[in-house]
mmCIF file of C-alpha atoms in Angstrom:
data_model
loop_
_atom_site.group_PDB
_atom_site.id
_atom_site.type_symbol
_atom_site.label_atom_id
_atom_site.label_comp_id
_atom_site.label_asym_id
_atom_site.label_seq_id
_atom_site.Cartn_x
_atom_site.Cartn_y
_atom_site.Cartn_z
ATOM 1 C CA UNK A 1201 51.449 24.257 77.049
ATOM 2 C CA UNK A 1202 49.584 22.494 80.119
ATOM 3 C CA UNK A 1203 46.753 24.793 80.046
ATOM 4 C CA UNK A 1204 46.121 24.860 76.422
ATOM 5 C CA UNK A 1205 46.117 21.643 76.145
ATOM 6 C CA UNK A 1206 43.749 20.911 78.997
ATOM 7 C CA UNK A 1207 41.171 23.817 77.278
ATOM 8 C CA UNK A 1208 41.430 21.529 74.684
ATOM 9 C CA UNK A 1209 41.547 18.255 75.742
ATOM 10 C CA UNK A 1210 37.571 19.543 78.080
ATOM 11 C CA UNK A 1211 36.942 21.021 74.461
ATOM 12 C CA UNK A 1212 37.323 18.197 72.340
ATOM 13 C CA UNK A 1213 35.538 15.838 75.305
ATOM 14 C CA UNK A 1214 32.236 18.090 74.212
ATOM 15 C CA UNK A 1215 32.819 17.070 71.077
ATOM 16 C CA UNK A 1216 34.892 19.938 69.266
ATOM 17 C CA UNK A 1217 36.717 18.336 66.831
ATOM 18 C CA UNK A 1218 39.092 21.228 65.753
ATOM 19 C CA UNK A 1219 39.791 21.101 69.591
ATOM 20 C CA UNK A 1220 41.009 17.271 69.152
ATOM 21 C CA UNK A 1221 43.240 18.275 65.491
ATOM 22 C CA UNK A 1222 44.550 21.354 67.285
ATOM 23 C CA UNK A 1223 45.589 18.790 70.006
ATOM 24 C CA UNK A 1224 46.754 15.975 67.280
ATOM 25 C CA UNK A 1225 49.062 18.503 65.479
ATOM 26 C CA UNK A 1226 50.123 19.965 68.870
ATOM 27 C CA UNK A 1227 51.540 15.998 69.411
ATOM 28 C CA UNK A 1228 51.659 14.104 66.584
ATOM 29 C CA UNK A 1229 55.434 14.736 66.263
ATOM 30 C CA UNK A 1230 56.275 13.586 69.781
ATOM 31 C CA UNK A 1231 54.111 10.914 69.329
ATOM 32 C CA UNK A 1232 55.492 9.004 66.260
ATOM 33 C CA UNK A 1233 59.324 9.861 67.702
ATOM 34 C CA UNK A 1234 58.495 7.570 70.541
ATOM 35 C CA UNK A 1235 56.602 5.153 68.874
ATOM 36 C CA UNK A 1236 59.412 4.325 66.748
ATOM 37 C CA UNK A 1237 62.170 3.884 69.477
ATOM 38 C CA UNK A 1238 59.730 2.328 71.287
ATOM 39 C CA UNK A 1239 58.641 -0.528 68.674
ATOM 40 C CA UNK A 1240 62.041 -0.724 66.440
ATOM 41 C CA UNK A 1241 59.741 -0.519 63.740
ATOM 42 C CA UNK A 1242 58.473 2.019 61.373
ATOM 43 C CA UNK A 1243 55.706 0.523 59.534
ATOM 44 C CA UNK A 1244 54.199 -0.658 63.338
ATOM 45 C CA UNK A 1245 54.480 2.731 64.927
ATOM 46 C CA UNK A 1246 52.967 4.345 62.230
ATOM 47 C CA UNK A 1247 50.030 1.306 62.467
ATOM 48 C CA UNK A 1248 49.969 2.216 66.394
ATOM 49 C CA UNK A 1249 50.330 5.945 66.006
ATOM 50 C CA UNK A 1250 46.752 5.778 64.406
ATOM 51 C CA UNK A 1251 45.461 3.456 66.283
ATOM 52 C CA UNK A 1252 46.165 5.182 69.491
ATOM 53 C CA UNK A 1253 44.436 8.263 67.992
ATOM 54 C CA UNK A 1254 41.324 6.209 67.077
ATOM 55 C CA UNK A 1255 42.325 4.726 70.922
ATOM 56 C CA UNK A 1256 42.055 8.869 71.762
ATOM 57 C CA UNK A 1257 38.807 9.655 70.286
ATOM 58 C CA UNK A 1258 36.974 7.228 71.487
ATOM 59 C CA UNK A 1259 38.207 7.068 75.078
ATOM 60 C CA UNK A 1260 38.237 10.720 75.375
ATOM 61 C CA UNK A 1261 34.630 10.620 77.541
ATOM 62 C CA UNK A 1262 36.877 8.695 80.336
ATOM 63 C CA UNK A 1263 39.515 11.681 80.580
ATOM 64 C CA UNK A 1264 39.629 13.239 83.644
ATOM 65 C CA UNK A 1265 41.876 16.173 83.637
ATOM 66 C CA UNK A 1266 42.351 15.784 87.006
ATOM 67 C CA UNK A 1267 44.168 12.891 87.270
ATOM 68 C CA UNK A 1268 46.852 15.135 85.151
ATOM 69 C CA UNK A 1269 47.860 16.889 82.078
ATOM 70 C CA UNK A 1270 46.655 15.595 78.713
ATOM 71 C CA UNK A 1271 50.176 14.647 77.794
ATOM 72 C CA UNK A 1272 50.697 11.428 80.546
ATOM 73 C CA UNK A 1273 47.035 10.545 79.543
ATOM 74 C CA UNK A 1274 47.763 10.838 75.512
ATOM 75 C CA UNK A 1275 51.105 8.876 76.178
ATOM 76 C CA UNK A 1276 49.157 6.227 78.556
ATOM 77 C CA UNK A 1277 47.587 5.323 75.522
ATOM 78 C CA UNK A 1278 50.226 4.917 73.758
ATOM 79 C CA UNK A 1279 52.467 2.697 75.559
ATOM 80 C CA UNK A 1280 49.911 0.527 76.432
ATOM 81 C CA UNK A 1281 48.976 0.195 72.614
ATOM 82 C CA UNK A 1282 52.654 -0.756 71.777
ATOM 83 C CA UNK A 1283 52.967 -2.967 74.875
ATOM 84 C CA UNK A 1284 49.835 -4.738 72.897
ATOM 85 C CA UNK A 1285 51.367 -4.731 69.720
ATOM 86 C CA UNK A 1286 54.675 -6.207 70.940
ATOM 87 C CA UNK A 1287 52.933 -8.684 73.226
ATOM 88 C CA UNK A 1288 51.232 -9.708 69.906
ATOM 89 C CA UNK A 1289 54.063 -9.194 67.514
ATOM 90 C CA UNK A 1290 56.484 -11.666 70.099
ATOM 91 C CA UNK A 1291 53.432 -14.406 70.070
ATOM 92 C CA UNK A 1292 53.266 -14.406 66.375
ATOM 93 C CA UNK A 1293 57.174 -14.598 66.112
ATOM 94 C CA UNK A 1294 57.275 -17.969 68.080
ATOM 95 C CA UNK A 1295 60.477 -18.047 69.039
ATOM 96 C CA UNK A 1296 62.428 -15.710 71.095
ATOM 97 C CA UNK A 1297 64.324 -13.424 68.881
ATOM 98 C CA UNK A 1298 67.839 -14.373 71.387
ATOM 99 C CA UNK A 1299 67.250 -17.648 71.044
ATOM 100 C CA UNK A 1300 69.704 -19.625 68.358
ATOM 101 C CA UNK A 1301 68.620 -20.453 64.590
ATOM 102 C CA UNK A 1302 69.344 -23.713 64.013
ATOM 103 C CA UNK A 1303 72.502 -25.302 64.784
ATOM 104 C CA UNK A 1304 74.939 -22.811 64.659
ATOM 105 C CA UNK A 1305 74.641 -21.856 68.345
ATOM 106 C CA UNK A 1306 77.114 -18.431 67.239
ATOM 107 C CA UNK A 1307 73.794 -17.040 64.660
ATOM 108 C CA UNK A 1308 70.438 -15.587 66.633
ATOM 109 C CA UNK A 1309 66.924 -16.016 65.696
ATOM 110 C CA UNK A 1310 66.925 -11.827 65.382
ATOM 111 C CA UNK A 1311 70.230 -12.147 62.578
ATOM 112 C CA UNK A 1312 67.812 -13.892 60.079
ATOM 113 C CA UNK A 1313 64.918 -11.477 60.520
ATOM 114 C CA UNK A 1314 64.853 -9.680 57.106
ATOM 115 C CA UNK A 1315 66.152 -5.923 58.905
ATOM 116 C CA UNK A 1316 62.755 -3.527 57.547
ATOM 117 C CA UNK A 1317 63.948 -0.437 59.870
ATOM 118 C CA UNK A 1318 64.271 2.839 58.996
ATOM 119 C CA UNK A 1319 67.774 3.353 58.722
ATOM 120 C CA UNK A 1320 69.527 5.184 61.547
ATOM 121 C CA UNK A 1321 70.939 7.598 58.711
ATOM 122 C CA UNK A 1322 67.625 8.885 58.269
ATOM 123 C CA UNK A 1323 66.306 9.161 61.906
ATOM 124 C CA UNK A 1324 69.721 11.598 62.648
ATOM 125 C CA UNK A 1325 71.846 8.615 63.674
ATOM 126 C CA UNK A 1326 75.502 7.321 62.370
ATOM 127 C CA UNK A 1327 74.353 4.292 61.275
ATOM 128 C CA UNK A 1328 76.603 2.241 63.257
ATOM 129 C CA UNK A 1329 75.898 3.850 66.560
ATOM 130 C CA UNK A 1330 72.327 4.395 65.961
ATOM 131 C CA UNK A 1331 72.097 0.519 65.190
ATOM 132 C CA UNK A 1332 74.103 0.097 68.903
ATOM 133 C CA UNK A 1333 71.715 2.100 70.647
ATOM 134 C CA UNK A 1334 68.474 0.669 68.436
ATOM 135 C CA UNK A 1335 69.555 -2.441 70.040
ATOM 136 C CA UNK A 1336 70.402 -1.727 73.598
ATOM 137 C CA UNK A 1337 67.260 -0.061 73.533
ATOM 138 C CA UNK A 1338 65.249 -3.361 71.728
ATOM 139 C CA UNK A 1339 67.140 -5.891 74.908
ATOM 140 C CA UNK A 1340 65.721 -3.424 77.514
ATOM 141 C CA UNK A 1341 62.633 -4.278 79.659
ATOM 142 C CA UNK A 1342 59.658 -2.897 78.225
ATOM 143 C CA UNK A 1343 58.759 -0.705 81.321
ATOM 144 C CA UNK A 1344 62.536 0.460 82.001
ATOM 145 C CA UNK A 1345 62.018 1.253 77.762
ATOM 146 C CA UNK A 1346 59.453 2.898 78.336
ATOM 147 C CA UNK A 1347 60.631 4.496 81.320
ATOM 148 C CA UNK A 1348 63.644 5.815 79.705
ATOM 149 C CA UNK A 1349 62.081 7.082 76.346
ATOM 150 C CA UNK A 1350 59.571 8.901 78.429
ATOM 151 C CA UNK A 1351 62.626 11.301 80.303
ATOM 152 C CA UNK A 1352 65.595 11.026 78.225
ATOM 153 C CA UNK A 1353 63.430 11.162 74.560
ATOM 154 C CA UNK A 1354 60.341 13.036 75.741
ATOM 155 C CA UNK A 1355 61.992 15.273 79.004
ATOM 156 C CA UNK A 1356 59.029 14.147 81.495
ATOM 157 C CA UNK A 1357 59.481 15.095 84.377
ATOM 158 C CA UNK A 1358 59.252 11.743 86.579
ATOM 159 C CA UNK A 1359 56.372 13.021 88.528
ATOM 160 C CA UNK A 1360 54.415 12.902 84.775
ATOM 161 C CA UNK A 1361 56.274 8.950 83.795
ATOM 162 C CA UNK A 1362 54.485 8.112 86.825
ATOM 163 C CA UNK A 1363 51.413 9.477 85.829
ATOM 164 C CA UNK A 1364 51.988 7.551 82.683
ATOM 165 C CA UNK A 1365 52.788 4.124 83.264
ATOM 166 C CA UNK A 1366 50.333 4.576 86.761
ATOM 167 C CA UNK A 1367 52.971 3.397 88.421
ATOM 168 C CA UNK A 1368 54.700 5.877 92.155
ATOM 169 C CA UNK A 1369 57.122 8.630 91.528
ATOM 170 C CA UNK A 1370 59.620 6.195 93.149
ATOM 171 C CA UNK A 1371 59.098 3.257 90.910
ATOM 172 C CA UNK A 1372 59.520 5.533 88.160
ATOM 173 C CA UNK A 1373 62.668 6.765 89.297
ATOM 174 C CA UNK A 1374 63.658 3.174 89.830
ATOM 175 C CA UNK A 1375 62.488 2.083 86.056
ATOM 176 C CA UNK A 1376 64.412 5.089 84.589
ATOM 177 C CA UNK A 1377 67.568 4.578 86.533
ATOM 178 C CA UNK A 1378 67.934 0.731 85.616
ATOM 179 C CA UNK A 1379 67.441 1.335 81.860
ATOM 180 C CA UNK A 1380 69.764 3.988 81.996
ATOM 181 C CA UNK A 1381 72.703 1.984 83.288
ATOM 182 C CA UNK A 1382 71.546 -0.944 80.849
ATOM 183 C CA UNK A 1383 71.727 1.299 78.023
ATOM 184 C CA UNK A 1384 75.089 3.016 79.633
ATOM 185 C CA UNK A 1385 76.702 -0.434 80.274
ATOM 186 C CA UNK A 1386 75.012 -2.221 76.330
ATOM 187 C CA UNK A 1387 77.081 1.158 74.811
ATOM 188 C CA UNK A 1388 79.809 1.133 76.679
ATOM 189 C CA UNK A 1389 82.153 -0.159 74.053
ATOM 190 C CA UNK A 1390 81.262 3.129 72.269
ATOM 191 C CA UNK A 1391 83.531 6.036 73.036
ATOM 192 C CA UNK A 1392 82.027 9.421 73.719
ATOM 193 C CA UNK A 1393 83.238 11.204 70.675
ATOM 194 C CA UNK A 1394 81.088 8.492 69.200
ATOM 195 C CA UNK A 1395 78.564 8.381 70.879
ATOM 196 C CA UNK B 695 77.551 12.542 72.660
ATOM 197 C CA UNK B 696 75.589 11.155 74.936
ATOM 198 C CA UNK B 697 72.730 8.128 74.322
ATOM 199 C CA UNK B 698 70.155 10.628 76.438
ATOM 200 C CA UNK B 699 71.331 13.416 73.790
ATOM 201 C CA UNK B 700 71.351 11.136 71.159
ATOM 202 C CA UNK B 701 67.343 10.339 72.306
ATOM 203 C CA UNK B 702 66.846 13.651 72.826
ATOM 204 C CA UNK B 703 68.005 14.129 69.068
ATOM 205 C CA UNK B 704 64.487 11.720 68.265
ATOM 206 C CA UNK B 705 61.889 13.220 70.218
ATOM 207 C CA UNK B 706 60.675 14.608 66.995
ATOM 208 C CA UNK B 707 59.360 12.926 64.010
ATOM 209 C CA UNK B 708 57.416 14.344 60.878
ATOM 210 C CA UNK B 709 54.001 12.042 60.051
ATOM 211 C CA UNK B 710 54.308 11.049 56.817
ATOM 212 C CA UNK B 711 51.681 13.105 54.578
ATOM 213 C CA UNK B 712 49.832 9.879 54.185
ATOM 214 C CA UNK B 713 49.723 8.559 57.472
ATOM 215 C CA UNK B 714 48.263 12.277 58.475
ATOM 216 C CA UNK B 715 45.790 12.501 56.206
ATOM 217 C CA UNK B 716 44.342 9.216 57.434
ATOM 218 C CA UNK B 717 44.304 10.315 61.110
ATOM 219 C CA UNK B 718 43.079 13.648 60.134
ATOM 220 C CA UNK B 719 40.459 11.816 58.400
ATOM 221 C CA UNK B 720 39.101 9.664 61.346
ATOM 222 C CA UNK B 721 39.387 12.300 63.854
ATOM 223 C CA UNK B 722 36.728 14.142 61.092
ATOM 224 C CA UNK B 723 34.485 11.810 60.519
ATOM 225 C CA UNK B 724 34.370 8.965 63.628
ATOM 226 C CA UNK B 725 31.999 9.384 65.511
ATOM 227 C CA UNK B 726 32.956 10.865 69.563
ATOM 228 C CA UNK B 727 32.329 7.615 71.943
ATOM 229 C CA UNK B 728 29.003 8.668 74.168
ATOM 230 C CA UNK B 729 30.225 9.195 77.542
ATOM 231 C CA UNK B 730 29.483 6.857 80.647
ATOM 232 C CA UNK B 731 27.607 7.910 83.654
ATOM 233 C CA UNK B 732 29.955 8.133 86.545
ATOM 234 C CA UNK B 733 29.843 5.286 88.626
ATOM 235 C CA UNK B 734 28.372 7.480 91.562
ATOM 236 C CA UNK B 735 25.349 8.685 89.682
ATOM 237 C CA UNK B 736 25.186 5.472 88.655
ATOM 238 C CA UNK B 737 24.628 3.735 91.556
ATOM 239 C CA UNK B 738 22.261 6.348 93.315
ATOM 240 C CA UNK B 739 20.019 5.739 90.588
ATOM 241 C CA UNK B 740 19.972 1.790 90.329
ATOM 242 C CA UNK B 741 19.104 2.437 94.072
ATOM 243 C CA UNK B 742 16.520 5.041 93.200
ATOM 244 C CA UNK B 743 14.891 3.115 90.615
ATOM 245 C CA UNK B 744 15.392 -0.216 93.234
ATOM 246 C CA UNK B 745 13.197 1.376 96.157
ATOM 247 C CA UNK B 746 10.930 2.665 93.768
ATOM 248 C CA UNK B 747 9.781 -0.584 91.819
ATOM 249 C CA UNK B 748 10.023 -2.131 95.534
ATOM 250 C CA UNK B 749 7.693 0.341 97.429
ATOM 251 C CA UNK B 750 4.959 0.375 93.811
ATOM 252 C CA UNK B 751 5.416 -3.967 93.615
ATOM 253 C CA UNK B 752 4.199 -3.426 97.641
ATOM 254 C CA UNK B 753 1.217 -0.732 97.363
ATOM 255 C CA UNK B 754 0.208 -3.195 94.362
ATOM 256 C CA UNK B 755 0.453 -6.299 97.641
ATOM 257 C CA UNK B 756 -1.489 -4.440 99.409
ATOM 258 C CA UNK B 757 -4.244 -3.647 97.376
ATOM 259 C CA UNK B 758 -4.757 -7.062 95.651
ATOM 260 C CA UNK B 759 -4.558 -8.413 99.368
ATOM 261 C CA UNK B 760 -7.539 -6.641 99.779
ATOM 262 C CA UNK B 761 -6.629 -3.803 101.773
ATOM 263 C CA UNK B 762 -8.328 -2.082 99.558
ATOM 264 C CA UNK B 763 -8.271 1.820 100.234
ATOM 265 C CA UNK B 764 -6.730 2.397 103.031
ATOM 266 C CA UNK B 765 -3.775 0.185 101.798
ATOM 267 C CA UNK B 766 -3.588 1.238 98.214
ATOM 268 C CA UNK B 767 -3.585 5.002 100.358
ATOM 269 C CA UNK B 768 -0.709 4.563 102.821
ATOM 270 C CA UNK B 769 1.453 2.749 99.895
ATOM 271 C CA UNK B 770 1.212 6.044 97.862
ATOM 272 C CA UNK B 771 2.381 7.750 100.710
ATOM 273 C CA UNK B 772 5.085 6.063 101.050
ATOM 274 C CA UNK B 773 5.887 6.467 97.774
ATOM 275 C CA UNK B 774 5.062 10.251 97.934
ATOM 276 C CA UNK B 775 7.460 10.384 101.036
ATOM 277 C CA UNK B 776 10.343 8.724 98.993
ATOM 278 C CA UNK B 777 10.363 10.600 96.509
ATOM 279 C CA UNK B 778 10.004 13.932 98.222
ATOM 280 C CA UNK B 779 12.833 12.682 100.334
ATOM 281 C CA UNK B 780 15.398 10.846 97.713
ATOM 282 C CA UNK B 781 15.360 14.395 96.476
ATOM 283 C CA UNK B 782 16.190 16.122 98.914
ATOM 284 C CA UNK B 783 19.454 13.796 99.860
ATOM 285 C CA UNK B 784 19.651 13.056 96.374
ATOM 286 C CA UNK B 785 19.805 15.330 94.153
ATOM 287 C CA UNK B 786 22.513 17.856 96.628
ATOM 288 C CA UNK B 787 24.481 14.970 96.526
ATOM 289 C CA UNK B 788 24.994 14.760 92.340
ATOM 290 C CA UNK B 789 25.056 18.601 92.765
ATOM 291 C CA UNK B 790 27.783 18.429 94.889
ATOM 292 C CA UNK B 791 29.429 15.152 93.378
ATOM 293 C CA UNK B 792 29.487 17.687 89.651
ATOM 294 C CA UNK B 793 30.186 20.535 91.976
ATOM 295 C CA UNK B 794 33.824 18.656 93.875
ATOM 296 C CA UNK B 795 34.252 17.421 90.039
ATOM 297 C CA UNK B 796 34.461 20.856 88.167
ATOM 298 C CA UNK B 797 36.346 22.389 91.469
ATOM 299 C CA UNK B 798 39.494 19.576 90.811
ATOM 300 C CA UNK B 799 38.958 19.874 87.196
ATOM 301 C CA UNK B 800 39.639 24.099 87.763
ATOM 302 C CA UNK B 801 42.799 23.480 90.276
ATOM 303 C CA UNK B 802 44.156 20.471 87.927
#
């Protein structure tokens, strides 16, 4: 897989559009799956997905196969685009989503935001559990969420995660372990059967 | 089922036809960004150009100062020697850089 990707990436760098399209076909579904979980919203994930491929096309000339295989490079572009989008939206939204909404402190801002996320059923989950996992993911710090998704959703090795997030391998391991521990704690209410 | 297994189930998501079409159109029609020059090559090129400009300006100054033919010939000689030396040093260096990159890419 990696050898094919490297060959295709080299050809695409030389301007071969067919090779670029083959790369797109090889990675599009995984990339969209990752972006949806990273961003938690279908519309935003699709927007970023489009932007990522434009960026790939614009920066393919700077891609050096020696820096690693194509997949970590592609996901690095995607991770940066996703984090940029999350920060932009956070600035636009204003108050923190966790902040109390009005005088009623039991209600948070996030509870008043209309939910336009895809239904968990549509993403292949039972509704309650899927929502719980999405919420737990959304509460993780961006770097931990990234690391957990790359490891447990995309099945990357720690070496690939380190290349994607541009952190040392040990830091990648720490991010994955901390993120996974937080997820387990937040999902502790669900029995193994329900999960 | 653990959360890891749940996440694995979401690893791939079919791309909606409209989005797929939009991306493919962009990939087929957008111009590729031009390749940037590598930094070492650019630095070397700049150094060669700057030294050459200094040598030419020195030759012109000598000629203007009335050093007449001898001065101009000396300056010309400096330019030729400089160009000869730089091609002996710079070209193999550039080739080596390119070769080293090709080897690294092949190894990867």
